[in-house]
Tab-separated table of N, CA and C in Angstrom:
chain	number	residue	atom	x	y	z
A	141	MET	N	0.823	-7.911	-15.101
A	141	MET	CA	1.666	-7.534	-14.041
A	141	MET	C	0.944	-8.276	-13.021
A	142	LYS	N	1.246	-9.041	-12.216
A	142	LYS	CA	0.750	-10.006	-10.766
A	142	LYS	C	0.969	-9.052	-9.871
A	143	ILE	N	-0.079	-8.628	-9.189
A	143	ILE	CA	-0.069	-7.619	-8.041
A	143	ILE	C	-0.714	-8.016	-7.073
A	144	LEU	N	-0.128	-7.928	-6.055
A	144	LEU	CA	-0.438	-8.466	-4.744
A	144	LEU	C	-1.471	-6.827	-3.804
A	145	PHE	N	-2.245	-6.780	-3.412
A	145	PHE	CA	-2.791	-5.812	-3.348
A	145	PHE	C	-3.419	-5.960	-1.766
A	146	LEU	N	-2.914	-4.798	-0.909
A	146	LEU	CA	-3.571	-5.276	0.446
A	146	LEU	C	-4.335	-4.309	0.854
A	147	HIS	N	-4.941	-4.680	1.280
A	147	HIS	CA	-6.614	-2.989	1.511
A	147	HIS	C	-6.268	-3.222	2.840
A	148	GLY	N	-6.669	-1.755	3.407
A	148	GLY	CA	-7.049	-0.939	4.452
A	148	GLY	C	-7.893	-0.954	5.360
A	149	LEU	N	-7.900	-1.276	7.051
A	149	LEU	CA	-8.694	-1.614	7.674
A	149	LEU	C	-10.205	-0.930	7.311
A	150	GLU	N	-10.647	-0.254	7.421
A	150	GLU	CA	-11.652	-0.086	6.617
A	150	GLU	C	-12.175	-0.630	5.408
A	151	SER	N	-11.580	-1.014	4.739
A	151	SER	CA	-11.192	-2.098	3.416
A	151	SER	C	-11.972	-3.151	3.432
A	152	LYS	N	-11.912	-4.046	2.110
A	152	LYS	CA	-12.321	-5.512	1.902
A	152	LYS	C	-11.971	-5.545	0.276
A	153	PRO	N	-12.008	-7.019	-0.161
A	153	PRO	CA	-11.495	-7.349	-0.793
A	153	PRO	C	-12.059	-6.579	-2.292
A	154	GLY	N	-12.186	-6.092	-3.612
A	154	GLY	CA	-13.180	-5.565	-4.264
A	154	GLY	C	-13.744	-4.457	-4.905
A	155	GLY	N	-12.768	-3.373	-3.957
A	155	GLY	CA	-12.410	-1.536	-3.861
A	155	GLY	C	-12.003	-0.974	-4.519
A	156	SER	N	-12.239	-0.011	-5.145
A	156	SER	CA	-11.921	0.979	-6.562
A	156	SER	C	-10.735	0.666	-6.697
A	157	LYS	N	-9.728	0.271	-5.521
A	157	LYS	CA	-8.395	0.627	-6.410
A	157	LYS	C	-7.771	-0.604	-7.052
A	158	PRO	N	-8.083	-2.025	-6.324
A	158	PRO	CA	-7.549	-2.998	-7.139
A	158	PRO	C	-8.503	-3.180	-8.245
A	159	LYS	N	-10.071	-2.522	-8.718
A	159	LYS	CA	-10.566	-2.556	-9.318
A	159	LYS	C	-10.099	-1.817	-10.824
A	160	ALA	N	-9.500	-0.948	-10.457
A	160	ALA	CA	-8.869	0.043	-11.434
A	160	ALA	C	-7.681	-0.430	-11.711
A	161	LEU	N	-6.863	-1.386	-11.344
A	161	LEU	CA	-5.789	-1.749	-11.152
A	161	LEU	C	-6.195	-3.533	-12.532
A	162	ALA	N	-7.349	-3.966	-12.087
A	162	ALA	CA	-7.500	-4.989	-13.062
A	162	ALA	C	-8.197	-4.401	-14.166
A	163	ALA	N	-8.662	-3.153	-14.496
A	163	ALA	CA	-9.418	-2.796	-15.512
A	163	ALA	C	-8.096	-2.178	-15.999
A	164	ALA	N	-6.683	-1.700	-15.540
A	164	ALA	CA	-5.479	-1.527	-16.535
A	164	ALA	C	-4.872	-2.806	-16.678
A	165	GLY	N	-5.223	-3.835	-16.447
A	165	GLY	CA	-4.661	-5.132	-17.273
A	165	GLY	C	-4.114	-6.248	-16.486
A	166	HIS	N	-3.799	-5.592	-14.886
A	166	HIS	CA	-3.206	-6.143	-14.288
A	166	HIS	C	-4.098	-7.320	-13.375
A	167	GLU	N	-3.127	-8.858	-13.028
A	167	GLU	CA	-3.746	-9.650	-12.527
A	167	GLU	C	-3.688	-8.837	-11.047
A	168	VAL	N	-4.668	-8.899	-10.230
A	168	VAL	CA	-4.691	-8.660	-9.017
A	168	VAL	C	-4.860	-9.415	-7.789
A	169	ILE	N	-4.413	-10.128	-7.156
A	169	ILE	CA	-4.743	-11.187	-5.475
A	169	ILE	C	-5.553	-10.227	-4.653
A	170	GLU	N	-5.833	-10.200	-4.148
A	170	GLU	CA	-6.438	-9.908	-2.563
A	170	GLU	C	-6.969	-10.685	-1.249
A	171	PRO	N	-6.092	-10.528	-0.627
A	171	PRO	CA	-6.463	-11.468	0.171
A	171	PRO	C	-7.024	-10.741	1.151
A	172	ARG	N	-8.106	-11.223	2.167
A	172	ARG	CA	-8.751	-10.526	3.091
A	172	ARG	C	-7.827	-10.604	4.352
A	173	LEU	N	-7.703	-9.359	4.759
A	173	LEU	CA	-6.871	-9.068	6.072
A	173	LEU	C	-7.637	-8.998	7.081
A	174	SER	N	-7.865	-9.441	8.443
A	174	SER	CA	-8.184	-9.465	9.306
A	174	SER	C	-8.053	-7.969	10.364
A	175	ARG	N	-9.403	-7.411	10.419
A	175	ARG	CA	-9.401	-6.203	10.993
A	175	ARG	C	-9.285	-6.364	12.312
A	176	ASP	N	-8.899	-7.575	13.590
A	176	ASP	CA	-8.328	-7.745	14.341
A	176	ASP	C	-7.448	-8.453	14.645
A	177	ASP	N	-6.998	-9.036	13.785
A	177	ASP	CA	-5.496	-9.629	14.071
A	177	ASP	C	-4.494	-9.325	13.093
A	178	TRP	N	-4.011	-8.182	13.968
A	178	TRP	CA	-2.335	-7.633	13.160
A	178	TRP	C	-1.949	-9.076	12.767
A	179	GLN	N	-1.084	-10.014	13.336
A	179	GLN	CA	-0.338	-11.014	13.065
A	179	GLN	C	-0.888	-11.922	11.816
A	180	GLY	N	-1.988	-11.890	11.851
A	180	GLY	CA	-3.036	-12.623	10.996
A	180	GLY	C	-2.349	-12.164	9.833
A	181	SER	N	-2.958	-10.845	9.752
A	181	SER	CA	-2.918	-10.155	8.596
A	181	SER	C	-1.816	-10.495	7.890
A	182	VAL	N	-0.668	-10.489	8.785
A	182	VAL	CA	0.710	-10.077	7.800
A	182	VAL	C	0.980	-11.716	7.589
A	183	ASP	N	0.597	-12.563	8.402
A	183	ASP	CA	0.560	-14.315	7.799
A	183	ASP	C	-0.603	-14.635	6.594
A	184	ALA	N	-1.551	-13.831	6.149
A	184	ALA	CA	-2.082	-13.924	5.043
A	184	ALA	C	-1.498	-13.266	4.088
A	185	ALA	N	-0.836	-12.263	4.342
A	185	ALA	CA	-0.109	-11.851	3.420
A	185	ALA	C	0.827	-12.444	2.811
A	186	LYS	N	1.933	-12.592	3.989
A	186	LYS	CA	2.809	-13.725	3.093
A	186	LYS	C	2.486	-14.906	2.550
A	187	ASP	N	1.252	-15.397	2.662
A	187	ASP	CA	0.846	-17.085	2.248
A	187	ASP	C	0.616	-16.406	0.908
A	188	ALA	N	-0.298	-15.187	0.477
A	188	ALA	CA	-0.506	-15.128	-0.428
A	188	ALA	C	0.593	-14.318	-1.594
A	189	TYR	N	1.661	-14.182	-0.974
A	189	TYR	CA	2.738	-13.693	-1.695
A	189	TYR	C	3.376	-15.264	-2.324
A	190	GLU	N	3.306	-16.239	-1.487
A	190	GLU	CA	4.137	-17.800	-1.130
A	190	GLU	C	3.186	-18.353	-2.241
A	191	GLU	N	1.844	-18.218	-2.264
A	191	GLU	CA	0.846	-19.234	-3.399
A	191	GLU	C	0.777	-18.337	-4.692
A	192	HIS	N	1.574	-16.780	-4.849
A	192	HIS	CA	1.175	-16.278	-6.551
A	192	HIS	C	2.124	-15.895	-6.454
A	193	LEU	N	3.339	-15.411	-6.032
A	193	LEU	CA	4.555	-15.137	-6.572
A	193	LEU	C	4.107	-14.241	-7.541
A	194	PRO	N	3.506	-12.325	-6.434
A	194	PRO	CA	3.565	-11.441	-7.362
A	194	PRO	C	4.803	-10.885	-7.915
A	195	ASP	N	4.638	-9.700	-9.196
A	195	ASP	CA	5.277	-9.179	-9.261
A	195	ASP	C	5.871	-7.784	-8.468
A	196	ALA	N	4.526	-7.429	-7.945
A	196	ALA	CA	4.031	-6.121	-7.026
A	196	ALA	C	3.390	-6.607	-6.254
A	197	VAL	N	3.905	-5.212	-4.772
A	197	VAL	CA	2.915	-5.003	-3.991
A	197	VAL	C	2.442	-3.878	-3.232
A	198	VAL	N	1.098	-3.638	-3.408
A	198	VAL	CA	0.828	-2.332	-3.179
A	198	VAL	C	-0.119	-2.166	-1.827
A	199	GLY	N	0.238	-1.518	-1.043
A	199	GLY	CA	-0.370	-1.466	0.312
A	199	GLY	C	-0.844	-0.334	0.492
A	200	SER	N	-2.553	-0.180	0.723
A	200	SER	CA	-3.171	0.843	1.502
A	200	SER	C	-3.285	0.909	3.035
A	201	SER	N	-3.025	2.144	3.250
A	201	SER	CA	-3.267	2.565	4.709
A	201	SER	C	-2.269	1.511	5.372
A	202	ARG	N	-3.233	0.955	6.154
A	202	ARG	CA	-2.946	-0.089	7.071
A	202	ARG	C	-2.555	-1.282	6.723
A	203	GLY	N	-2.848	-1.618	5.050
A	203	GLY	CA	-2.587	-2.647	3.794
A	203	GLY	C	-0.800	-2.486	3.756
A	204	GLY	N	-0.693	-0.960	3.702
A	204	GLY	CA	0.924	-0.638	3.693
A	204	GLY	C	2.001	-0.783	4.615
A	205	ALA	N	1.289	-1.092	5.460
A	205	ALA	CA	2.201	-1.147	7.243
A	205	ALA	C	2.381	-3.315	7.225
A	206	VAL	N	1.156	-3.614	6.502
A	206	VAL	CA	1.347	-4.735	6.434
A	206	VAL	C	2.274	-5.589	5.293
A	207	ALA	N	1.831	-4.757	4.667
A	207	ALA	CA	3.057	-4.865	3.739
A	207	ALA	C	4.860	-4.768	3.834
A	208	MET	N	4.879	-3.794	4.570
A	208	MET	CA	6.334	-3.265	5.167
A	208	MET	C	6.776	-4.408	6.363
A	209	ALA	N	5.496	-4.320	7.195
A	209	ALA	CA	5.732	-5.872	8.190
A	209	ALA	C	6.187	-7.024	7.674
A	210	ALA	N	5.472	-8.029	6.628
A	210	ALA	CA	5.493	-8.715	5.859
A	210	ALA	C	6.471	-9.019	5.459
A	211	GLN	N	7.419	-7.886	4.900
A	211	GLN	CA	8.631	-7.902	4.414
A	211	GLN	C	9.330	-9.026	3.134
A	212	LEU	N	8.356	-8.705	2.176
A	212	LEU	CA	8.158	-9.482	1.108
A	212	LEU	C	9.154	-9.117	0.110
A	213	PRO	N	10.013	-10.399	-0.618
A	213	PRO	CA	10.913	-10.395	-1.476
A	213	PRO	C	11.194	-10.313	-2.482
A	214	LEU	N	10.431	-8.922	-2.849
A	214	LEU	CA	9.497	-8.242	-4.435
A	214	LEU	C	10.444	-7.304	-5.032
A	215	GLY	N	10.293	-7.050	-5.952
A	215	GLY	CA	11.203	-5.705	-6.323
A	215	GLY	C	10.968	-4.613	-6.474
A	216	LYS	N	8.967	-4.539	-6.746
A	216	LYS	CA	8.691	-3.285	-6.408
A	216	LYS	C	7.239	-3.109	-5.127
A	217	MET	N	7.666	-1.808	-4.399
A	217	MET	CA	6.603	-1.816	-3.741
A	217	MET	C	5.898	-0.560	-3.734
A	218	VAL	N	4.350	-0.536	-3.766
A	218	VAL	CA	3.545	0.824	-3.625
A	218	VAL	C	2.955	1.194	-2.370
A	219	LEU	N	2.946	2.152	-1.895
A	219	LEU	CA	2.477	2.231	-0.534
A	219	LEU	C	1.719	3.399	-0.666
A	220	ILE	N	0.290	3.257	-0.413
A	220	ILE	CA	-0.965	4.089	-0.405
A	220	ILE	C	-1.435	4.325	1.117
A	221	ALA	N	-0.740	5.897	1.341
A	221	ALA	CA	-0.784	6.175	3.118
A	221	ALA	C	-0.497	5.241	3.467
A	222	PRO	N	0.329	4.905	3.536
A	222	PRO	CA	0.475	3.793	4.865
A	222	PRO	C	0.436	4.443	5.949
A	223	ALA	N	-0.133	2.906	6.835
A	223	ALA	CA	-0.126	3.518	8.693
A	223	ALA	C	1.091	3.184	9.274
A	224	TRP	N	2.428	3.223	8.607
A	224	TRP	CA	3.478	2.922	9.416
A	224	TRP	C	3.470	2.828	10.886
A	225	LYS	N	3.292	4.316	10.859
A	225	LYS	CA	3.861	4.728	12.492
A	225	LYS	C	2.492	3.990	13.402
A	226	LYS	N	1.517	3.851	13.162
A	226	LYS	CA	0.403	2.975	14.377
A	226	LYS	C	1.160	1.518	14.203
A	227	TYR	N	0.989	0.928	12.767
A	227	TYR	CA	0.802	-0.458	13.537
A	227	TYR	C	2.565	-0.998	13.315
A	228	CYS	N	3.452	-0.168	12.279
A	228	CYS	CA	5.131	-0.753	12.532
A	228	CYS	C	5.820	-0.118	11.998
A	229	PRO	N	6.010	1.222	12.902
A	229	PRO	CA	6.716	2.023	13.358
A	229	PRO	C	8.367	1.905	13.010
A	230	THR	N	8.542	0.366	13.282
A	230	THR	CA	10.456	0.001	12.761
A	230	THR	C	10.449	-0.767	11.468
A	231	CYS	N	9.178	-1.328	11.025
A	231	CYS	CA	9.521	-1.803	9.668
A	231	CYS	C	10.179	-0.987	8.392
A	232	PRO	N	10.917	-1.872	7.761
A	232	PRO	CA	11.997	-1.229	6.379
A	232	PRO	C	10.791	-0.998	5.577
A	233	ILE	N	11.398	-0.372	4.315
A	233	ILE	CA	10.926	-0.693	3.139
A	233	ILE	C	11.818	-0.652	2.314
A	234	PRO	N	11.476	-1.178	1.289
A	234	PRO	CA	12.882	-1.434	0.211
A	234	PRO	C	13.055	-0.579	-0.890
A	235	PRO	N	14.345	-0.681	-0.947
A	235	PRO	CA	15.003	0.010	-2.248
A	235	PRO	C	14.211	0.742	-3.210
A	236	GLY	N	13.411	1.782	-3.492
A	236	GLY	CA	12.701	2.037	-4.640
A	236	GLY	C	11.016	1.876	-4.913
A	237	ALA	N	11.022	1.589	-3.491
A	237	ALA	CA	9.727	2.012	-3.136
A	237	ALA	C	9.190	3.303	-3.765
A	238	THR	N	7.202	3.338	-3.844
A	238	THR	CA	7.049	4.169	-4.066
A	238	THR	C	5.945	4.989	-3.326
A	239	ILE	N	5.456	5.801	-2.766
A	239	ILE	CA	4.530	6.131	-1.622
A	239	ILE	C	3.880	7.279	-1.979
A	240	LEU	N	2.582	7.117	-2.460
A	240	LEU	CA	1.470	7.931	-2.762
A	240	LEU	C	0.505	8.293	-1.613
A	241	HIS	N	0.571	9.796	-1.466
A	241	HIS	CA	-0.519	10.468	0.037
A	241	HIS	C	-1.030	11.600	-0.373
A	242	SER	N	-2.063	11.896	-0.363
A	242	SER	CA	-2.859	13.070	-0.009
A	242	SER	C	-2.393	13.883	1.041
A	243	ARG	N	-2.333	15.390	0.237
A	243	ARG	CA	-2.080	16.127	1.621
A	243	ARG	C	-3.325	16.373	2.522
A	244	GLN	N	-4.079	15.872	1.749
A	244	GLN	CA	-5.568	17.029	2.275
A	244	GLN	C	-6.162	15.350	3.149
A	245	ASP	N	-4.906	14.232	3.125
A	245	ASP	CA	-5.697	13.187	4.323
A	245	ASP	C	-5.802	13.488	5.660
A	246	ASP	N	-7.021	12.887	5.936
A	246	ASP	CA	-7.196	13.616	7.651
A	246	ASP	C	-7.629	12.719	8.378
A	247	VAL	N	-6.487	11.149	7.869
A	247	VAL	CA	-6.692	9.915	8.680
A	247	VAL	C	-5.368	9.788	8.938
A	248	ILE	N	-4.353	9.720	7.932
A	248	ILE	CA	-2.903	9.092	8.279
A	248	ILE	C	-2.276	11.146	7.529
A	249	PRO	N	-1.214	11.194	8.482
A	249	PRO	CA	-0.799	12.615	8.266
A	249	PRO	C	0.353	12.711	7.456
A	250	TYR	N	0.184	13.137	6.219
A	250	TYR	CA	0.784	13.069	5.082
A	250	TYR	C	2.664	13.377	5.740
A	251	ASP	N	2.814	14.404	6.883
A	251	ASP	CA	4.121	14.567	7.502
A	251	ASP	C	4.634	12.891	7.706
A	252	ASP	N	4.046	12.174	7.931
A	252	ASP	CA	4.371	10.563	7.909
A	252	ASP	C	4.863	9.867	6.866
A	253	SER	N	4.469	9.916	5.608
A	253	SER	CA	4.871	9.740	4.961
A	253	SER	C	6.353	10.269	4.256
A	254	ARG	N	6.340	11.784	4.184
A	254	ARG	CA	7.453	12.333	4.165
A	254	ARG	C	8.743	11.684	4.826
A	255	LEU	N	8.014	11.596	6.523
A	255	LEU	CA	9.509	11.099	7.483
A	255	LEU	C	9.429	9.520	6.538
A	256	LEU	N	8.797	8.516	6.555
A	256	LEU	CA	9.465	7.269	5.516
A	256	LEU	C	9.897	7.611	4.728
A	257	SER	N	9.825	8.430	3.471
A	257	SER	CA	10.368	8.833	2.313
A	257	SER	C	11.575	9.139	2.705
A	258	LYS	N	11.873	10.068	3.565
A	258	LYS	CA	13.360	10.834	3.774
A	258	LYS	C	14.507	9.662	4.196
A	259	MET	N	13.311	8.398	5.351
A	259	MET	CA	14.381	7.490	6.274
A	259	MET	C	14.928	6.729	5.237
A	260	TYR	N	14.271	6.289	4.370
A	260	TYR	CA	14.285	5.257	2.866
A	260	TYR	C	14.602	5.328	1.754
A	261	GLY	N	14.228	6.841	1.544
A	261	GLY	CA	14.875	7.124	-0.067
A	261	GLY	C	13.961	6.381	-1.241
A	262	ALA	N	12.853	6.809	-0.794
A	262	ALA	CA	11.523	6.409	-1.231
A	262	ALA	C	10.904	7.593	-1.893
A	263	LYS	N	10.497	7.359	-3.082
A	263	LYS	CA	9.853	8.427	-3.827
A	263	LYS	C	8.442	8.689	-3.254
A	264	LEU	N	8.152	10.121	-2.778
A	264	LEU	CA	6.673	9.895	-2.177
A	264	LEU	C	6.009	11.101	-3.159
A	265	ILE	N	4.924	10.624	-3.590
A	265	ILE	CA	4.275	11.593	-4.468
A	265	ILE	C	2.762	11.915	-4.106
A	266	SER	N	3.103	13.353	-4.350
A	266	SER	CA	1.139	14.253	-3.253
A	266	SER	C	0.609	13.725	-4.599
A	267	VAL	N	-0.450	13.327	-4.455
A	267	VAL	CA	-1.363	12.899	-5.439
A	267	VAL	C	-2.933	12.683	-4.154
A	268	GLY	N	-4.290	12.832	-5.204
A	268	GLY	CA	-5.675	12.602	-4.297
A	268	GLY	C	-6.062	13.448	-3.854
A	269	SER	N	-7.236	13.594	-3.262
A	269	SER	CA	-8.187	14.778	-2.654
A	269	SER	C	-8.533	14.268	-1.216
A	270	ASP	N	-8.103	12.547	-0.756
A	270	ASP	CA	-8.442	12.432	0.437
A	270	ASP	C	-7.418	11.198	0.812
A	271	HIS	N	-8.033	10.050	2.104
A	271	HIS	CA	-7.420	9.077	2.804
A	271	HIS	C	-7.913	8.197	2.031
A	272	ARG	N	-8.581	7.949	1.345
A	272	ARG	CA	-9.603	7.032	0.521
A	272	ARG	C	-8.620	6.909	-1.166
A	273	MET	N	-8.505	7.714	-1.430
A	273	MET	CA	-7.328	7.245	-2.604
A	273	MET	C	-8.206	7.092	-4.167
A	274	ASN	N	-9.343	7.177	-3.681
A	274	ASN	CA	-10.210	6.795	-4.793
A	274	ASN	C	-10.778	7.737	-6.233
A	275	ASP	N	-10.073	8.888	-6.023
A	275	ASP	CA	-10.218	10.108	-7.012
A	275	ASP	C	-9.199	9.549	-8.130
A	276	SER	N	-10.269	9.877	-9.535
A	276	SER	CA	-9.400	9.645	-10.940
A	276	SER	C	-7.725	10.008	-10.994
A	277	GLU	N	-7.315	11.104	-9.899
A	277	GLU	CA	-6.030	11.275	-10.550
A	277	GLU	C	-5.295	10.729	-9.424
A	278	ALA	N	-5.738	9.781	-8.436
A	278	ALA	CA	-5.128	8.702	-7.653
A	278	ALA	C	-5.304	7.673	-7.641
A	279	LEU	N	-6.221	7.168	-8.604
A	279	LEU	CA	-6.392	5.845	-9.015
A	279	LEU	C	-5.243	5.617	-10.376
A	280	SER	N	-5.220	6.711	-11.264
A	280	SER	CA	-4.352	6.738	-12.180
A	280	SER	C	-2.631	6.702	-11.651
A	281	ALA	N	-2.324	7.794	-11.006
A	281	ALA	CA	-0.904	7.697	-9.865
A	281	ALA	C	-0.513	6.268	-9.626
A	282	ILE	N	-1.431	5.391	-8.972
A	282	ILE	CA	-1.073	3.765	-8.768
A	282	ILE	C	-1.033	3.084	-9.860
A	283	THR	N	-1.725	3.050	-10.935
A	283	THR	CA	-1.267	2.215	-12.003
A	283	THR	C	-0.193	2.752	-11.996
A	284	SER	N	0.253	4.010	-12.608
A	284	SER	CA	1.950	4.829	-13.408
A	284	SER	C	2.481	4.633	-12.584
A	285	ALA	N	2.275	4.251	-10.954
A	285	ALA	CA	3.708	3.898	-9.913
A	285	ALA	C	4.471	2.473	-10.294
A	286	LEU	N	3.368	1.749	-10.825
A	286	LEU	CA	3.272	0.531	-10.863
A	286	LEU	C	4.171	0.310	-12.478
A	287	ASP	N	3.694	0.907	-13.436
A	287	ASP	CA	4.192	0.858	-14.806
A	287	ASP	C	5.775	1.533	-14.921
A	288	GLY	N	6.096	2.482	-13.573
A	288	GLY	CA	7.264	2.881	-13.479
A	288	GLY	C	7.413	4.372	-14.370
A	289	ASN	N	5.783	5.040	-14.356
A	289	ASN	CA	5.887	5.872	-15.205
A	289	ASN	C	5.656	7.521	-14.094
A	290	SER	N	5.824	6.717	-12.904
A	290	SER	CA	5.507	7.972	-11.727
A	290	SER	C	5.843	9.708	-11.915
A	291	LYS	N	5.536	10.672	-11.705
A	291	LYS	CA	5.652	12.186	-11.688
A	291	LYS	C	7.072	11.588	-10.893
């Protein structure tokens, strides 16, 4: 599966989540998102989508909000602790989206994802040990959500 991975504010391409997806056999496209230019980040996501036509998008934290704002016409979206309330409070998510979030997240409140899930009927999976979502349980859950095997 070809995946567009949108990293978080404090991240950059080549992190543990996209590496885990690549190790699981997926082709991962990772545009660099500007930390200082919101619209530039949304445009970078749209450009990467148009160039590569991925099967799914995974957005982590601010990258999740970028994925929501870009309104990409794809069938599968996985949001990891999306920072939607801060960056894109009125952006919808597509039907069938999955949200992964740790209850121990001290950066983005878990309740933000609970609300987003209720607003759009998205599946919310509580997983991971913190906001970074790079422990083995969280990395496995990301891959499972993309493969349609999420709990």
